[in-house]
Short mmCIF file of C-alpha atoms in Angstrom, two decimals:
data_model
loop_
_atom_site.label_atom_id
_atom_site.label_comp_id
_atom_site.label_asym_id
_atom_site.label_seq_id
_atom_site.Cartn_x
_atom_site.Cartn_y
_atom_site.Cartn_z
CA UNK Z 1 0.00 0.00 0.00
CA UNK Z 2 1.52 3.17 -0.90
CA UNK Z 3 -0.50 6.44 0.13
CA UNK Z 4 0.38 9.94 -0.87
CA UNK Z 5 -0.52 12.83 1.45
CA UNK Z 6 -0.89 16.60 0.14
CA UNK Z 7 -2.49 19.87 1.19
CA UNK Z 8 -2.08 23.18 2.31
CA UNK Z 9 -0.32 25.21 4.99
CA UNK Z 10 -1.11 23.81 8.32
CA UNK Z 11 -3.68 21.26 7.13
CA UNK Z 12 -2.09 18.24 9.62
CA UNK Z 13 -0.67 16.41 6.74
CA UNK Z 14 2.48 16.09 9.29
CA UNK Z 15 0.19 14.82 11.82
CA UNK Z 16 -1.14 12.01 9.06
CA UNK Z 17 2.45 11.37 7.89
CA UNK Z 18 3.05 10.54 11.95
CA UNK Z 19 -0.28 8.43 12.39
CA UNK Z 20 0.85 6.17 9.26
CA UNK Z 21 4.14 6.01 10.48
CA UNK Z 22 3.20 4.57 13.70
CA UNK Z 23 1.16 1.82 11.93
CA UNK Z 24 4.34 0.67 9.94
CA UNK Z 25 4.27 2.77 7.09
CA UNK Z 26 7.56 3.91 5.78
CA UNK Z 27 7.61 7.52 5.33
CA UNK Z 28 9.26 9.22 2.28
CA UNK Z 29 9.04 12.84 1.14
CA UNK Z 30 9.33 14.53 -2.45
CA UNK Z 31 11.03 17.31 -0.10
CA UNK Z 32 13.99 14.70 1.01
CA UNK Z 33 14.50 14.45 -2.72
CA UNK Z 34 15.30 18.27 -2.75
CA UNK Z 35 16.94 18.17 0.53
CA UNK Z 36 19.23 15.74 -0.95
CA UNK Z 37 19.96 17.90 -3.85
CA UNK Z 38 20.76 20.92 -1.71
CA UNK Z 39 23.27 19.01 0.12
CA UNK Z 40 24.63 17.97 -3.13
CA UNK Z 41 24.81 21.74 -4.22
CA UNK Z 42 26.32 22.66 -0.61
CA UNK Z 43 23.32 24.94 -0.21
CA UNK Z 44 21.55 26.27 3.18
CA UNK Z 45 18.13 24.86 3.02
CA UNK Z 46 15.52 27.52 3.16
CA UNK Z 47 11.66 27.08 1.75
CA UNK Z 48 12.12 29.59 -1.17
CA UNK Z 49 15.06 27.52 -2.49
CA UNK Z 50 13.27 24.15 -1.83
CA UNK Z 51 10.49 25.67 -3.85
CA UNK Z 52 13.02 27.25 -6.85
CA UNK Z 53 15.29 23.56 -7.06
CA UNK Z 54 12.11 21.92 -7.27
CA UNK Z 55 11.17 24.14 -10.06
CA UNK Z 56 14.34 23.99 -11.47
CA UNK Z 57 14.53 20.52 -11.79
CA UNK Z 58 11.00 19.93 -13.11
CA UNK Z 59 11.88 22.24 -15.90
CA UNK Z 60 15.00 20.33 -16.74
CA UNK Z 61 14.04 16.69 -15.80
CA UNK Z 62 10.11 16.52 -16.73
CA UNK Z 63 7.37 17.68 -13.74
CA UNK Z 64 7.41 14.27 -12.92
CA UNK Z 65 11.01 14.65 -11.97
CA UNK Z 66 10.70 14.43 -7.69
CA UNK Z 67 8.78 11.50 -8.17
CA UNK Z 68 10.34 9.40 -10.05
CA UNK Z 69 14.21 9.88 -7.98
CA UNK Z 70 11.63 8.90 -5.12
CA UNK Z 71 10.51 5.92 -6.85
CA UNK Z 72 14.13 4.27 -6.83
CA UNK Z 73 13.99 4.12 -2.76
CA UNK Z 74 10.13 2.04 -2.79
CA UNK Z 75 11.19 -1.86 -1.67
CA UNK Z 76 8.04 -4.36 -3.12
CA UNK Z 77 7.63 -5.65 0.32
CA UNK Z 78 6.22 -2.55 2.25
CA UNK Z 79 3.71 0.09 3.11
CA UNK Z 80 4.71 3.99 2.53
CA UNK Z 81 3.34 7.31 2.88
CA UNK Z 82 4.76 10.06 0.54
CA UNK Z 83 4.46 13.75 1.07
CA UNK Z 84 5.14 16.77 -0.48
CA UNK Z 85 3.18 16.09 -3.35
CA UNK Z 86 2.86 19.26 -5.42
CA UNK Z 87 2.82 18.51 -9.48
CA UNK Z 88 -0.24 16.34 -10.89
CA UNK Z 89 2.41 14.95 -12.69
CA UNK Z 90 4.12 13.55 -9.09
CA UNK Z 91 0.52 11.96 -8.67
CA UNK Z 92 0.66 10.17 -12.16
CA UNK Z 93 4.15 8.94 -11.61
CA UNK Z 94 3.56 7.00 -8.51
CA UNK Z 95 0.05 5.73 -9.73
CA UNK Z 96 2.13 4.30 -13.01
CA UNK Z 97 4.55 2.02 -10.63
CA UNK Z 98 1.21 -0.14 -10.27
CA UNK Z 99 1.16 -0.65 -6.63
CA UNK Z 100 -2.59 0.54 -6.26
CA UNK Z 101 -1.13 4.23 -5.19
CA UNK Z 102 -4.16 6.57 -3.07
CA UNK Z 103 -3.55 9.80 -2.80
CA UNK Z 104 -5.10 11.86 0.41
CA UNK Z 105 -5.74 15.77 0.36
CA UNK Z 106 -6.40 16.90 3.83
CA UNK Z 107 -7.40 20.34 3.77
CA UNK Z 108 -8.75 22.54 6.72
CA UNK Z 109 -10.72 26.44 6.88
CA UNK Z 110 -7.79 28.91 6.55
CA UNK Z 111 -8.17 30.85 9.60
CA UNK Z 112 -7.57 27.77 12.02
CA UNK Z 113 -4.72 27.24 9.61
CA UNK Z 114 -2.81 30.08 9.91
CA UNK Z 115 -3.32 29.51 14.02
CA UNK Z 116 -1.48 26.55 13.87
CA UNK Z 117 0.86 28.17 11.60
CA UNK Z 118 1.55 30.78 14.19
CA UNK Z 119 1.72 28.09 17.12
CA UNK Z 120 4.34 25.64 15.12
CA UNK Z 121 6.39 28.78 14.21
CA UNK Z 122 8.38 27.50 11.79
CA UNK Z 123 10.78 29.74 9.83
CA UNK Z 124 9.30 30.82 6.35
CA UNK Z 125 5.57 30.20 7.47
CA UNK Z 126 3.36 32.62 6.25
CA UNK Z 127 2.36 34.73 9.65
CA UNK Z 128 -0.50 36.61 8.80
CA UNK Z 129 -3.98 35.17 6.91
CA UNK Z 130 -3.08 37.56 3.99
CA UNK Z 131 0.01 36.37 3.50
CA UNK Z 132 -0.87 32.72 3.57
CA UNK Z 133 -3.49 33.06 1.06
CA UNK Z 134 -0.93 35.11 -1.19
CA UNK Z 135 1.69 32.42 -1.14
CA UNK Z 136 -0.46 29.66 -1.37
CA UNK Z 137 -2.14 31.50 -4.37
CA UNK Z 138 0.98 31.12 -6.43
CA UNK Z 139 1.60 27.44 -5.32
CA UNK Z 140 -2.15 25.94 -6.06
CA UNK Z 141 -2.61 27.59 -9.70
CA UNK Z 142 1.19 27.19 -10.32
CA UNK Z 143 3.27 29.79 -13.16
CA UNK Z 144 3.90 27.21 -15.98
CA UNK Z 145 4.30 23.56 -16.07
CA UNK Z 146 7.42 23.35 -14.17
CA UNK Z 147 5.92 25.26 -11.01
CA UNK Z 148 3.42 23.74 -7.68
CA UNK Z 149 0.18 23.01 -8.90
CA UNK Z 150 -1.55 22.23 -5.73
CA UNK Z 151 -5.23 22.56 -7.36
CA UNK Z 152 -4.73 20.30 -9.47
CA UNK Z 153 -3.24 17.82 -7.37
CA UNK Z 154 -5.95 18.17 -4.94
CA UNK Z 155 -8.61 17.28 -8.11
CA UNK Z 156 -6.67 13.84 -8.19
CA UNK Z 157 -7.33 12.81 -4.65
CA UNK Z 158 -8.69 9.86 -3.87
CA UNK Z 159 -9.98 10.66 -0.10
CA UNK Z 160 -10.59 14.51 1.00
CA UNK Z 161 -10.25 14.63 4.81
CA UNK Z 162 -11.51 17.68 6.68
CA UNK Z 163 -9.35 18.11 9.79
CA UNK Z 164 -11.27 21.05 11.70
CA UNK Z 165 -11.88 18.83 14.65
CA UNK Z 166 -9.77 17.03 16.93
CA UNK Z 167 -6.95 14.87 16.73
CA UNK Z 168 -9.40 11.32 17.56
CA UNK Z 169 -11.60 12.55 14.68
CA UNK Z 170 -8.21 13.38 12.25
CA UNK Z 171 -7.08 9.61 13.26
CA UNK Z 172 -10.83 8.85 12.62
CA UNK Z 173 -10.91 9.75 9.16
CA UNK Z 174 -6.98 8.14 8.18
CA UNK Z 175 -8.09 4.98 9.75
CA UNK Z 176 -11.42 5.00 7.50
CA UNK Z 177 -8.97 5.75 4.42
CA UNK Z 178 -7.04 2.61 5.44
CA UNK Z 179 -10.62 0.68 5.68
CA UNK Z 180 -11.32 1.58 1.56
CA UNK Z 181 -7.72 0.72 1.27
CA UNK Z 182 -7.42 -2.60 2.20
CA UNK Z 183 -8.60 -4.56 -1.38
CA UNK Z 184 -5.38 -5.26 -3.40
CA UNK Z 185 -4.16 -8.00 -6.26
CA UNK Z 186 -2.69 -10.67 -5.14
CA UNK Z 187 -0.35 -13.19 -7.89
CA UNK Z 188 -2.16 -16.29 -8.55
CA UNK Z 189 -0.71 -19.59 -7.60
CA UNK Z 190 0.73 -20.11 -11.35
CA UNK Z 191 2.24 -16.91 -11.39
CA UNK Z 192 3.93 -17.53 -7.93
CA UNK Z 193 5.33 -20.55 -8.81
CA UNK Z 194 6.49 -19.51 -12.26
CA UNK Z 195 7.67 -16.50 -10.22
CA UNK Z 196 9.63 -18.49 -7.80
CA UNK Z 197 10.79 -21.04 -10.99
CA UNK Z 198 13.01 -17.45 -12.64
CA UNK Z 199 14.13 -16.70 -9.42
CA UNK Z 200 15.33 -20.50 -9.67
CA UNK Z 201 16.74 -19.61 -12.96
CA UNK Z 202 19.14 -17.14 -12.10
CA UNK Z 203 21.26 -19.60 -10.23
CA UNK Z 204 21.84 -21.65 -13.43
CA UNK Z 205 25.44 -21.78 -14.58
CA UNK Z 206 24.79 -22.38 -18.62
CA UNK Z 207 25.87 -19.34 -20.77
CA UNK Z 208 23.19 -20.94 -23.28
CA UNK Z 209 20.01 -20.25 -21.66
CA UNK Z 210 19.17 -20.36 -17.73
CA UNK Z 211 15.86 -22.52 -17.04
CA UNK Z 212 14.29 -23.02 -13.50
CA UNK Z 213 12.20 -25.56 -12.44
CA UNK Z 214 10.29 -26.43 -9.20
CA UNK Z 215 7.39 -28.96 -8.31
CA UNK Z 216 4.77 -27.95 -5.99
CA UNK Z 217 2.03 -30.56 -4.50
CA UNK Z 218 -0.39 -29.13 -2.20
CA UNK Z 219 0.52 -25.19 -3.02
CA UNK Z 220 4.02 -26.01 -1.29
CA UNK Z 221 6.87 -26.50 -3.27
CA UNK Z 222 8.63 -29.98 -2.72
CA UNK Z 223 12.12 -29.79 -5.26
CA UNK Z 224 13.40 -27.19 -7.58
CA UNK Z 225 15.82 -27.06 -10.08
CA UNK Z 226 17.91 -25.06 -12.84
CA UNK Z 227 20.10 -26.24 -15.71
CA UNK Z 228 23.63 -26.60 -15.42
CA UNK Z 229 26.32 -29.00 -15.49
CA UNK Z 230 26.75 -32.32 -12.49
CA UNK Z 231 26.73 -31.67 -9.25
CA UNK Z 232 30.89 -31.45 -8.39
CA UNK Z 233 31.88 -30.95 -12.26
CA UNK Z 234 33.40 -27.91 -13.75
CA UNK Z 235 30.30 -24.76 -14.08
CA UNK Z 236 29.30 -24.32 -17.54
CA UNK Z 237 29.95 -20.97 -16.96
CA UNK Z 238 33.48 -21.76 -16.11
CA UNK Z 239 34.45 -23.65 -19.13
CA UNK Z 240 32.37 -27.26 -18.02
CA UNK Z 241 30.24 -27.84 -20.82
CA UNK Z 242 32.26 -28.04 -24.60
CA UNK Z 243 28.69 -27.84 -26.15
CA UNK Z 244 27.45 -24.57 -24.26
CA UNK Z 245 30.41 -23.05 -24.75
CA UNK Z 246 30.58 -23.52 -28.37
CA UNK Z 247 27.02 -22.21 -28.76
CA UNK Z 248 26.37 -25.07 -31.09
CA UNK Z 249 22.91 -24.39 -33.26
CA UNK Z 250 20.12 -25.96 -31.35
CA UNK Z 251 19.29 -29.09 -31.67
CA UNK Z 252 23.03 -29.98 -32.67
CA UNK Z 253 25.68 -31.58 -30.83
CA UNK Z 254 23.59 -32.75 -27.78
CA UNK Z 255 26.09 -35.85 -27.62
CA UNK Z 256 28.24 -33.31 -26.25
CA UNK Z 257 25.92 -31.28 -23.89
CA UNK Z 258 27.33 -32.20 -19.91
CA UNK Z 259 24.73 -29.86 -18.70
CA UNK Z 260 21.35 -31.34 -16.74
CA UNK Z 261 17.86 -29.54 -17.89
CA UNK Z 262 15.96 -27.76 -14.59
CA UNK Z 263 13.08 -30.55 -15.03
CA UNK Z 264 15.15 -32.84 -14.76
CA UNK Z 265 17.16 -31.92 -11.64
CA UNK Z 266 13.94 -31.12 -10.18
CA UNK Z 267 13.23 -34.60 -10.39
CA UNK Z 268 16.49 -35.86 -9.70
CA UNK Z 269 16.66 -33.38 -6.21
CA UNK Z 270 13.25 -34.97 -4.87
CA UNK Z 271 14.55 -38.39 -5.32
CA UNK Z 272 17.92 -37.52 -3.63
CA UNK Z 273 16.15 -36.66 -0.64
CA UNK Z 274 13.74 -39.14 -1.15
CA UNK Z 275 10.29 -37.14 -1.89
CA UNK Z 276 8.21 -38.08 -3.58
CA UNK Z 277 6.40 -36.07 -7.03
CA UNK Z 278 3.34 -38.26 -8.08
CA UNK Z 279 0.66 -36.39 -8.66
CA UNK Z 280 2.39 -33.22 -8.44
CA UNK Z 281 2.77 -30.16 -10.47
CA UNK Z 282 5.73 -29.02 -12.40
CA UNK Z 283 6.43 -25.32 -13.09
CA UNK Z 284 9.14 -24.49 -15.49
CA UNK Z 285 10.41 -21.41 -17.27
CA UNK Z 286 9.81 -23.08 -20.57
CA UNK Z 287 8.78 -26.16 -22.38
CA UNK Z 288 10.19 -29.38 -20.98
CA UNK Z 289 11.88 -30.97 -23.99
CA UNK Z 290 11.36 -34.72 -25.04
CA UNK Z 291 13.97 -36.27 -22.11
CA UNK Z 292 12.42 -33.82 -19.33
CA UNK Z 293 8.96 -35.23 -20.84
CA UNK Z 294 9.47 -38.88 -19.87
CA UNK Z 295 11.57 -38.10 -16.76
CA UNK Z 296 7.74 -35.94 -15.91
CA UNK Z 297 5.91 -38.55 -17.11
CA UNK Z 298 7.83 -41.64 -15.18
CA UNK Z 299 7.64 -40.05 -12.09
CA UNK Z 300 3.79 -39.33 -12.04
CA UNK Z 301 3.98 -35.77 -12.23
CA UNK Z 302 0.01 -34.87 -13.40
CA UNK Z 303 0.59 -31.78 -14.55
CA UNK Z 304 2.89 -29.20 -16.42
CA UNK Z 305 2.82 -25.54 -16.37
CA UNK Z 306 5.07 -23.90 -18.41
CA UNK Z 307 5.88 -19.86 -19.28
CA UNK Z 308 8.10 -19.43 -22.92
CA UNK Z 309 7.96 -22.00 -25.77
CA UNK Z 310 10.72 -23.92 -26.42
CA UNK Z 311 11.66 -24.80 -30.44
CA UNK Z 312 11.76 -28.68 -30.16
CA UNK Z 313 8.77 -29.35 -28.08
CA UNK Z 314 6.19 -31.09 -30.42
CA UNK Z 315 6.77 -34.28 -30.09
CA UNK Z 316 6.80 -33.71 -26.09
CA UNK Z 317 3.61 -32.19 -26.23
CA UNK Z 318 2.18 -35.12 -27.84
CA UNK Z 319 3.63 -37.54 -26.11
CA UNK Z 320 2.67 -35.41 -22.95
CA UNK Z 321 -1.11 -35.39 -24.09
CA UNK Z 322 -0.91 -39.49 -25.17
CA UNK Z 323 0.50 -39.90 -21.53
CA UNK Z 324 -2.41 -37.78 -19.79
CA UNK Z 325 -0.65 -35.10 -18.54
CA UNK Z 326 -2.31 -31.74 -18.37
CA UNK Z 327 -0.07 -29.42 -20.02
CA UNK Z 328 -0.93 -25.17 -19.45
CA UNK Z 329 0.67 -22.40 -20.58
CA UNK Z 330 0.54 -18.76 -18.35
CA UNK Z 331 2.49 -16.24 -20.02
CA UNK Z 332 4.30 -14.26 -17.05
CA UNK Z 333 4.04 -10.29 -17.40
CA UNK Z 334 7.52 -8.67 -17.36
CA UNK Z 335 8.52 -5.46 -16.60
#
């Protein structure tokens, strides 16, 4: 879950950022992005140069610019909330990274605004009602693509919270944002497995093609396995395998091929520790080809579900199919 938090002067979007926070979501800011670039420049931070380098750099690097530095730092694994969202085009970035991005506006009546504004007393607040509605006049309608455009952020948001009230009905209102926020995609069991099978790929050692393997019985997995040359022989990587490393034309030379398909030391690793694979599953990161398909079908694997087609794999597939083995095919989405 990754929520974005925006408003104007003295709204409480601090106060949200610190709620969130305390319910284990990381916290990020566009500002740290500009922050980090004032540092860079050996600059004194102040809020009219925050608000000129984030100019600048929109101008030179797309409005989007903030954003997308900030995007680097998101890990797959947690929750965030993001402030110091000022460009509609900061809102469209982190929708686009497809992690079901909401985007909260709180907003509050400027007159108890500029009262909290006054009790905070931060440097470079706005310290009279005048002057807040001047400044923030020039940072909602923005002057050109490259400058704040806090209106038209705030006609992106997903939830508008009112925080007029007190802090219980502020917390109130976040945790019935969290309540619409709950529903999100989760990957199916086939594209889990075939997830887990490329991650199994990546520790093969053939410098022809890298396969992974696993079989799963039950929705656990029970063996994987990834091409590559004997377990104790010379990597193929390292020199192991004369037909690999001659990158002989497929479906040539195989007499001189050292290296064991991921199927098959699938297979081979649940016998070696003595588990059994009838009636399992086998995932693989493509086609099994016509040795892999009687290794599946001798040891009473049911079913094969594979990702990329493989050249030679007719004759597997029909032997496959005489054999009754249910053979699918779920195309993985890559980045």
């Amino acid at each position: 879950m990754i929520l974005g938090v925006s408003g104007p002067y003295g709204a409480g979007k601090g106060e949200v950022v610190a709620y969130l926070e305390a319910r284990s979501f990381y916290p990020l800011s566009l500002s740290d992005v500009l922050r980090d670039e004032l540092r860079a420049r050996g600059l004194e931070e102040t809020r009219e140069r925050m608000i000129a380098t984030g100019n600048e750099l929109r101008a030179k690097s797309g409005p989007a610019a903030l954003a997308e530095r900030l995007l680097a730092r998101l890990a797959p694994d947690r929750n965030y909330v993001i402030d110091s969202i000022r460009h509609p085009a900061e809102v469209e970035a982190l929708r686009a990274q497809g992690r079901g991005f909401r985007l909260i506006w709180v907003d509050a009546d400027p007159a108890l605004r500029i009262e909290r504004l006054r009790t905070r007393g931060r440097t470079g607040d706005p310290d009279s009602l005048p002057k807040l509605l001047e400044q923030e006049g020039r940072e909602r309608r923005g002057g050109g693509d490259a400058a704040q455009q806090l209106d038209a952020v705030e006609a992106l948001a997903d939830f508008r919270v009112r925080n007029e009230g007190s802090l219980a009905a502020l917390h109130a209102e976040i945790q019935r944002v969290l309540g619409a926020c709950q529903g999100f995609e989760r990957p199916s069991w086939d594209e889990y497995f075939l997830g887990v099978a490329q991650m199994v790929a990546s520790r093969s050692n053939c410098v022809k093609r890298h396969v992974g393997a696993l079989i799963a019985q039950d929705k656990r997995i029970i063996s994987t396995g990834y091409n590559g040359t004997p377990r104790g022989t010379r990597n193929c990587n390292e020199g192991g395998c004369p037909r690999c490393n001659g990158f002989a034309e497929s479906g040539t030379r195989l007499d001189e091929c050292l290296c064991s398909h991921g199927e098959e030391n699938a297979i081979v690793q649940a016998a070696y520790h003595g588990v059994s694979v009838r009636g399992a599953t086998l995932y693989t990161t493509f086609f099994p080809c016509l040795f892999c398909t009687k290794l599946i079908i001798n040891a009473g694997i049911r079913e094969v579900v594979y990702d990329a087609a493989y050249a030679l794999d007719e004759r597997a597939g029909k032997l496959l199919a005489e054999a009754g083995v249910a053979v699918r095919r779920v195309e993985r989405t890559r980045a």
